[in-house]
Short mmCIF file of C-alpha atoms in Angstrom, two decimals:
data_model
loop_
_atom_site.label_atom_id
_atom_site.label_comp_id
_atom_site.label_asym_id
_atom_site.label_seq_id
_atom_site.Cartn_x
_atom_site.Cartn_y
_atom_site.Cartn_z
CA MET A 1260 118.74 53.84 35.03
CA THR A 1261 115.18 52.60 34.39
CA VAL A 1262 112.49 55.07 35.51
CA THR A 1263 109.81 53.43 37.75
CA LEU A 1264 106.11 54.78 38.66
CA LYS A 1265 107.34 55.81 41.90
CA ASP A 1266 110.10 57.82 40.54
CA VAL A 1267 107.33 59.47 38.57
CA ALA A 1268 105.16 59.70 41.90
CA THR A 1269 108.08 61.54 43.66
CA LEU A 1270 108.46 64.03 41.40
CA ALA A 1271 105.20 64.82 40.99
CA GLY A 1272 103.94 64.62 44.61
CA VAL A 1273 101.10 62.14 43.95
CA SER A 1274 100.55 58.48 45.00
CA VAL A 1275 101.97 55.80 42.54
CA LYS A 1276 97.99 54.76 42.07
CA THR A 1277 97.37 58.15 40.58
CA VAL A 1278 100.35 58.14 38.10
CA SER A 1279 99.21 54.69 37.15
CA ASN A 1280 95.44 55.96 36.55
CA VAL A 1281 96.98 58.82 34.33
CA VAL A 1282 99.44 56.41 32.50
CA ASN A 1283 96.29 53.87 31.74
CA GLY A 1284 94.20 56.70 30.46
CA TYR A 1285 91.75 56.52 33.37
CA ALA A 1286 89.45 59.86 33.53
CA PHE A 1287 88.84 59.70 37.34
CA VAL A 1288 92.08 62.13 38.00
CA LYS A 1289 91.95 65.72 39.37
CA PRO A 1290 93.01 68.08 36.79
CA GLU A 1291 95.85 69.28 38.59
CA ASN A 1292 97.28 65.93 39.41
CA ARG A 1293 97.13 64.97 35.96
CA ARG A 1294 98.85 67.99 34.86
CA ARG A 1295 101.87 67.17 37.42
CA VAL A 1296 101.98 63.75 36.44
CA GLU A 1297 102.30 64.54 32.88
CA GLU A 1298 105.04 67.13 33.64
CA ALA A 1299 106.85 64.60 35.56
CA LEU A 1300 106.51 61.77 32.79
CA ALA A 1301 107.61 64.10 30.30
CA ALA A 1302 110.66 65.05 32.74
CA THR A 1303 111.59 61.51 33.44
CA GLY A 1304 111.41 59.89 30.00
CA TYR A 1305 109.03 57.15 31.76
CA ARG A 1306 107.98 54.40 29.32
CA PRO A 1307 105.40 51.83 30.08
CA ASN A 1308 106.11 48.23 29.69
CA VAL A 1309 103.10 47.72 27.44
CA GLY A 1310 103.97 43.99 27.30
CA ALA A 1311 103.80 43.54 30.67
CA ARG A 1312 100.98 45.64 31.44
CA ASN A 1313 98.78 43.44 28.53
CA LEU A 1314 99.88 40.16 30.13
CA ARG A 1315 98.50 41.12 33.44
CA ARG A 1316 95.43 42.22 31.64
CA GLY A 1317 95.36 38.99 29.76
CA ARG A 1318 95.39 40.75 26.55
CA THR A 1319 97.78 40.87 23.46
CA GLY A 1320 97.70 44.49 22.80
CA PHE A 1321 96.66 44.05 19.21
CA LEU A 1322 93.60 44.47 16.91
CA ALA A 1323 93.01 42.80 13.55
CA LEU A 1324 91.90 44.88 10.54
CA MET A 1325 90.79 42.96 7.62
CA VAL A 1326 90.51 45.06 4.28
CA PRO A 1327 89.86 43.87 0.53
CA GLU A 1328 92.38 45.77 -1.09
CA LEU A 1329 95.09 48.38 0.66
CA SER A 1330 95.78 49.54 -3.08
CA ILE A 1331 92.36 51.18 -3.24
CA PRO A 1332 92.84 54.48 -1.36
CA TYR A 1333 89.81 54.14 0.64
CA PHE A 1334 91.06 51.38 2.42
CA GLY A 1335 94.55 52.80 3.00
CA GLU A 1336 92.99 55.97 4.40
CA LEU A 1337 90.63 53.75 6.73
CA ALA A 1338 93.38 51.57 7.86
CA GLY A 1339 95.33 54.61 8.95
CA LEU A 1340 92.27 56.25 10.88
CA VAL A 1341 91.75 52.74 12.52
CA ILE A 1342 95.54 52.73 13.72
CA THR A 1343 95.28 56.14 15.07
CA ALA A 1344 91.76 55.31 16.91
CA ALA A 1345 93.66 52.11 18.20
CA GLN A 1346 96.59 53.83 19.68
CA LYS A 1347 94.54 56.17 21.82
CA ARG A 1348 93.31 52.71 23.60
CA GLY A 1349 96.80 51.43 23.49
CA TRP A 1350 96.44 48.86 20.61
CA SER A 1351 98.62 48.13 17.76
CA VAL A 1352 97.01 46.96 14.46
CA LEU A 1353 97.59 43.85 12.52
CA ILE A 1354 96.22 44.37 8.87
CA GLU A 1355 95.15 41.49 6.61
CA GLN A 1356 94.40 42.04 2.91
CA THR A 1357 91.82 39.51 1.49
CA GLN A 1358 91.05 40.62 -2.15
CA GLY A 1359 87.97 40.65 -1.37
CA THR A 1360 87.20 37.05 -2.19
CA ARG A 1361 84.97 34.70 0.11
CA SER A 1362 87.68 31.89 0.47
CA ARG A 1363 90.32 34.58 1.60
CA GLU A 1364 88.00 36.47 3.84
CA ARG A 1365 86.83 32.97 5.53
CA GLU A 1366 90.41 31.58 6.15
CA THR A 1367 91.28 34.94 7.84
CA LEU A 1368 88.37 35.10 10.16
CA SER A 1369 88.83 31.35 11.01
CA SER A 1370 92.54 32.05 12.08
CA LEU A 1371 91.59 35.01 14.63
CA GLY A 1372 91.61 34.14 18.06
CA PRO A 1373 92.76 35.49 21.64
CA HIS A 1374 96.35 33.95 21.51
CA LEU A 1375 96.55 36.74 18.54
CA VAL A 1376 94.50 39.48 18.82
CA ASP A 1377 92.01 41.13 21.40
CA GLY A 1378 89.54 42.00 18.78
CA ALA A 1379 88.84 42.32 15.27
CA LEU A 1380 87.45 44.97 12.53
CA VAL A 1381 86.44 42.98 9.61
CA HIS A 1382 85.37 44.83 6.18
CA PRO A 1383 84.09 42.02 4.23
CA GLU A 1384 83.06 42.01 0.51
CA ALA A 1385 81.86 38.14 -0.29
CA LEU A 1386 81.49 36.53 3.22
CA GLU A 1387 78.22 34.96 3.93
CA ALA A 1388 76.32 34.30 7.43
CA PRO A 1389 77.61 30.66 7.71
CA ASP A 1390 80.95 31.86 7.52
CA PHE A 1391 80.79 33.84 10.74
CA PRO A 1392 81.50 31.14 13.88
CA ALA A 1393 78.89 31.40 16.60
CA ASP A 1394 81.81 31.89 18.83
CA PRO A 1395 84.64 33.82 16.78
CA GLY A 1396 87.66 32.64 19.01
CA GLY A 1397 86.59 34.37 22.04
CA ILE A 1398 87.32 37.74 20.77
CA PRO A 1399 84.64 40.51 19.81
CA LEU A 1400 84.15 41.30 16.25
CA VAL A 1401 82.94 44.43 14.42
CA MET A 1402 81.99 44.42 10.95
CA LEU A 1403 82.65 47.75 8.81
CA GLY A 1404 81.34 48.60 5.44
CA GLU A 1405 78.15 48.07 3.76
CA HIS A 1406 78.20 44.11 3.02
CA ALA A 1407 74.80 42.99 3.86
CA VAL A 1408 74.88 39.85 5.96
CA ASP A 1409 72.57 38.97 8.87
CA VAL A 1410 74.89 38.05 11.78
CA PRO A 1411 74.68 39.00 15.43
CA ILE A 1412 77.63 41.03 15.51
CA ASP A 1413 78.41 44.89 15.94
CA HIS A 1414 78.33 46.77 12.73
CA VAL A 1415 79.35 50.55 11.64
CA ALA A 1416 78.55 51.76 8.30
CA ILE A 1417 77.03 54.59 6.24
CA ASP A 1418 73.65 54.07 4.72
CA ASN A 1419 75.00 53.05 1.61
CA VAL A 1420 71.57 52.87 -0.43
CA LEU A 1421 70.90 56.47 0.82
CA ALA A 1422 74.27 57.50 -0.05
CA ALA A 1423 74.00 56.00 -3.81
CA ARG A 1424 70.42 57.47 -4.24
CA THR A 1425 71.96 60.90 -3.24
CA ALA A 1426 74.70 60.89 -5.71
CA VAL A 1427 72.17 59.79 -8.53
CA SER A 1428 69.38 62.09 -7.35
CA HIS A 1429 72.22 64.81 -7.78
CA LEU A 1430 72.52 63.95 -11.66
CA ALA A 1431 69.03 63.65 -11.98
CA SER A 1432 68.62 67.16 -10.55
CA LEU A 1433 70.99 68.59 -13.41
CA GLY A 1434 68.52 67.51 -15.70
CA ARG A 1435 70.59 64.28 -16.93
CA LYS A 1436 68.24 61.90 -18.46
CA ARG A 1437 70.66 58.81 -19.50
CA ILE A 1438 72.56 58.08 -16.29
CA ALA A 1439 74.91 55.11 -16.33
CA ALA A 1440 76.55 53.43 -13.88
CA ILE A 1441 80.04 51.82 -13.50
CA GLY A 1442 80.79 49.06 -11.00
CA ARG A 1443 78.35 46.13 -10.96
CA ASN A 1444 79.89 42.77 -9.39
CA PRO A 1445 77.48 40.10 -8.09
CA GLU A 1446 80.56 39.12 -5.92
CA ARG A 1447 80.80 42.36 -3.79
CA GLY A 1448 77.92 42.99 -1.36
CA THR A 1449 78.74 46.86 -1.74
CA SER A 1450 77.91 46.78 -5.26
CA SER A 1451 74.46 45.57 -4.83
CA GLN A 1452 73.75 48.34 -2.35
CA ARG A 1453 74.97 50.95 -4.40
CA LEU A 1454 73.14 49.63 -7.44
CA ALA A 1455 69.80 49.53 -5.23
CA GLY A 1456 70.25 53.20 -4.43
CA TYR A 1457 71.01 53.94 -8.07
CA ARG A 1458 67.67 52.25 -9.04
CA SER A 1459 65.78 53.91 -6.43
CA ALA A 1460 66.99 57.42 -7.41
CA LEU A 1461 66.07 56.78 -11.06
CA ALA A 1462 62.63 55.59 -10.04
CA GLU A 1463 62.32 58.61 -7.99
CA ALA A 1464 63.12 61.06 -10.86
CA GLY A 1465 60.93 59.16 -13.18
CA LEU A 1466 63.65 57.76 -15.20
CA SER A 1467 63.70 54.32 -16.48
CA TYR A 1468 66.13 51.47 -15.72
CA SER A 1469 68.35 49.72 -18.56
CA ASP A 1470 70.85 46.87 -18.00
CA ALA A 1471 72.89 48.40 -21.16
CA LEU A 1472 73.74 51.68 -19.02
CA VAL A 1473 75.09 49.49 -16.30
CA ALA A 1474 78.66 48.67 -16.56
CA PRO A 1475 79.96 45.34 -14.84
CA ALA A 1476 83.51 45.91 -13.07
CA GLU A 1477 85.13 43.04 -11.79
CA LYS A 1478 87.94 45.10 -9.95
CA TRP A 1479 86.98 48.73 -8.96
CA HIS A 1480 90.15 50.20 -10.39
CA ARG A 1481 91.24 53.03 -12.79
CA SER A 1482 91.31 50.93 -15.86
CA VAL A 1483 88.28 49.47 -15.46
CA GLY A 1484 86.29 52.52 -14.93
CA SER A 1485 88.07 53.74 -18.16
CA ALA A 1486 87.27 50.67 -20.44
CA ALA A 1487 83.86 50.65 -19.06
CA MET A 1488 83.38 54.46 -19.96
CA LYS A 1489 84.39 53.90 -23.44
CA SER A 1490 82.08 50.97 -23.83
CA LEU A 1491 79.18 53.06 -22.72
CA LEU A 1492 79.94 56.10 -24.97
CA ALA A 1493 80.20 53.85 -27.79
CA LEU A 1494 76.39 52.96 -27.19
CA PRO A 1495 73.82 54.10 -30.01
CA SER A 1496 72.36 56.69 -27.18
CA PRO A 1497 75.19 57.19 -24.97
CA PRO A 1498 74.72 58.34 -21.15
CA ASP A 1499 74.92 61.94 -20.40
CA ALA A 1500 75.73 61.20 -16.72
CA VAL A 1501 77.54 58.41 -14.87
CA PHE A 1502 77.67 57.29 -11.27
CA CYS A 1503 80.82 55.32 -10.53
CA PHE A 1504 81.03 53.12 -7.54
CA ASN A 1505 84.20 54.27 -6.27
CA ASP A 1506 86.34 56.93 -7.09
CA LEU A 1507 89.08 55.12 -8.67
CA LEU A 1508 86.37 54.01 -11.51
CA ALA A 1509 85.42 57.69 -11.99
CA VAL A 1510 88.99 58.74 -12.55
CA GLY A 1511 89.51 55.99 -14.97
CA ALA A 1512 85.83 57.37 -16.58
CA LEU A 1513 87.42 61.01 -16.59
CA ARG A 1514 90.47 59.93 -18.58
CA ALA A 1515 88.29 58.05 -20.92
CA VAL A 1516 85.82 61.00 -21.58
CA ALA A 1517 88.83 63.27 -22.33
CA GLU A 1518 90.66 60.67 -24.56
CA LEU A 1519 87.36 60.59 -26.95
CA GLY A 1520 87.43 64.45 -27.20
CA LEU A 1521 84.43 64.86 -24.97
CA ARG A 1522 83.89 67.26 -22.02
CA VAL A 1523 83.12 66.82 -18.14
CA PRO A 1524 80.47 68.02 -17.22
CA GLN A 1525 78.91 69.52 -20.26
CA ASP A 1526 78.88 66.31 -22.25
CA VAL A 1527 78.98 64.02 -19.45
CA ALA A 1528 78.57 64.60 -15.74
CA ILE A 1529 80.37 62.16 -13.56
CA VAL A 1530 79.97 61.35 -9.73
CA GLY A 1531 82.18 58.97 -7.53
CA PHE A 1532 82.17 57.62 -4.08
CA ASP A 1533 84.54 57.41 -1.27
CA ASN A 1534 86.07 61.38 -1.31
CA ASN A 1535 89.59 59.79 -1.76
CA GLU A 1536 92.45 62.68 -1.80
CA GLU A 1537 92.56 62.15 -5.39
CA SER A 1538 89.11 63.15 -6.39
CA ALA A 1539 89.82 66.91 -5.31
CA PHE A 1540 93.16 67.17 -7.56
CA SER A 1541 91.68 65.22 -10.75
CA LEU A 1542 90.80 67.61 -13.44
CA PRO A 1543 88.30 68.27 -13.43
CA SER A 1544 87.76 67.97 -9.61
CA LEU A 1545 85.17 65.17 -8.96
CA THR A 1546 82.00 65.32 -7.26
CA THR A 1547 81.91 62.37 -4.92
CA ILE A 1548 80.13 60.74 -1.90
CA ALA A 1549 82.30 61.70 1.19
CA PRO A 1550 81.67 59.19 4.20
CA ASP A 1551 83.06 60.42 7.43
CA LYS A 1552 85.92 57.54 7.64
CA THR A 1553 87.38 59.16 11.03
CA ALA A 1554 83.99 58.67 12.78
CA LEU A 1555 83.62 55.19 11.39
CA ALA A 1556 87.11 54.31 12.56
CA GLU A 1557 86.50 55.77 15.80
CA ALA A 1558 83.00 54.17 16.52
CA ALA A 1559 84.46 50.87 15.49
CA VAL A 1560 87.04 50.72 17.59
CA ASP A 1561 84.95 52.09 20.64
CA LEU A 1562 82.88 49.22 20.17
CA VAL A 1563 85.77 46.58 20.47
CA HIS A 1564 86.85 48.41 23.62
CA ARG A 1565 83.79 48.39 25.26
CA ARG A 1566 83.00 44.62 24.59
CA ILE A 1567 86.29 43.75 25.90
CA THR A 1568 86.48 46.17 29.00
CA GLY A 1569 83.03 44.66 30.16
CA ASP A 1570 80.03 45.21 27.98
CA LYS A 1571 79.87 41.47 26.66
CA THR A 1572 75.93 40.75 26.80
CA SER A 1573 74.02 43.47 25.49
CA PRO A 1574 72.59 43.25 22.08
CA PRO A 1575 74.76 44.07 18.60
CA GLN A 1576 74.58 47.44 17.81
CA ASP A 1577 73.96 48.93 14.26
CA ILE A 1578 75.84 52.31 13.96
CA GLN A 1579 75.59 54.63 10.73
CA THR A 1580 78.16 57.24 10.40
CA PRO A 1581 77.52 60.31 8.19
CA PHE A 1582 78.26 61.07 4.86
CA ALA A 1583 77.90 64.06 2.51
CA LEU A 1584 77.89 65.00 -1.09
CA GLU A 1585 81.05 66.82 -2.03
CA ILE A 1586 79.93 68.68 -5.32
CA ARG A 1587 82.98 69.52 -7.57
CA GLU A 1588 83.58 70.35 -11.19
CA SER A 1589 82.64 67.20 -12.63
CA THR A 1590 79.01 68.15 -12.19
CA GLY A 1591 79.29 71.78 -12.41
CA GLY A 1592 80.38 72.96 -8.89
CA ARG A 1593 83.54 74.18 -7.75
#
């Protein structure tokens, strides 16, 4: 037999309205009543009809998440955290992978609408301001990540330039003089910001910038990092430190140094970016920039929720979430 709200209310000794408030996550319920309702929900096995509830509210019950590549651990981890944060608000998440190309990102963005999702979190790499519609299908958009594009929508990210500067300043503080970078890609907005942070740190340390020490990377994958590291180490004056624009490039660089019979960090110190789980278990373990991915996911979902539930006219918010430098063995830490 189907359990109803009235059944739960009778067992808990409260009104149907109180049960409804608990089920829908409203805060204004007395602690004792909430406890009794939660016990009654568990005892009866009540399950809300989410589809019917969303239909009454005029919602789909879904959020969209647009990311470049799920094969890059950062985006896989971020997607999992967004799903967790969305579930707390009663949403499921539809994930779209764009490979970071402008055409695919533009196509995905144009396909979104209230018939499909209630809101969208977009992590672009190549979109430009004209690609964002003036009215994005009637749904709120939140932009994630460090891609610099001037559009009037909510945005959540770390200070990417400062994070890169922090990583390179750490290498300079160790006395390294020829600090290279791996990851330059003019098609990726994230790359331009990390390159800006790299150059800023060199200038602050009194070190000269050289194009020869900045290796391009079409994809931020391990194999690309390995090949780039070997090219840098083949220079007449090779680097004594390398800042990699993500952890996968750095893991590839670690492998290349080992294959060439050199030591990390004695011969070459290496810093990555993202603090993927792999970075703590590489050999040596990888010093890396650690964004607070949980804070980023929760802030983004909270912004969508606020826009959907009433805050539709206030100016766009630009929220910066924390990061830290995780110092490990690749720069002499533990």
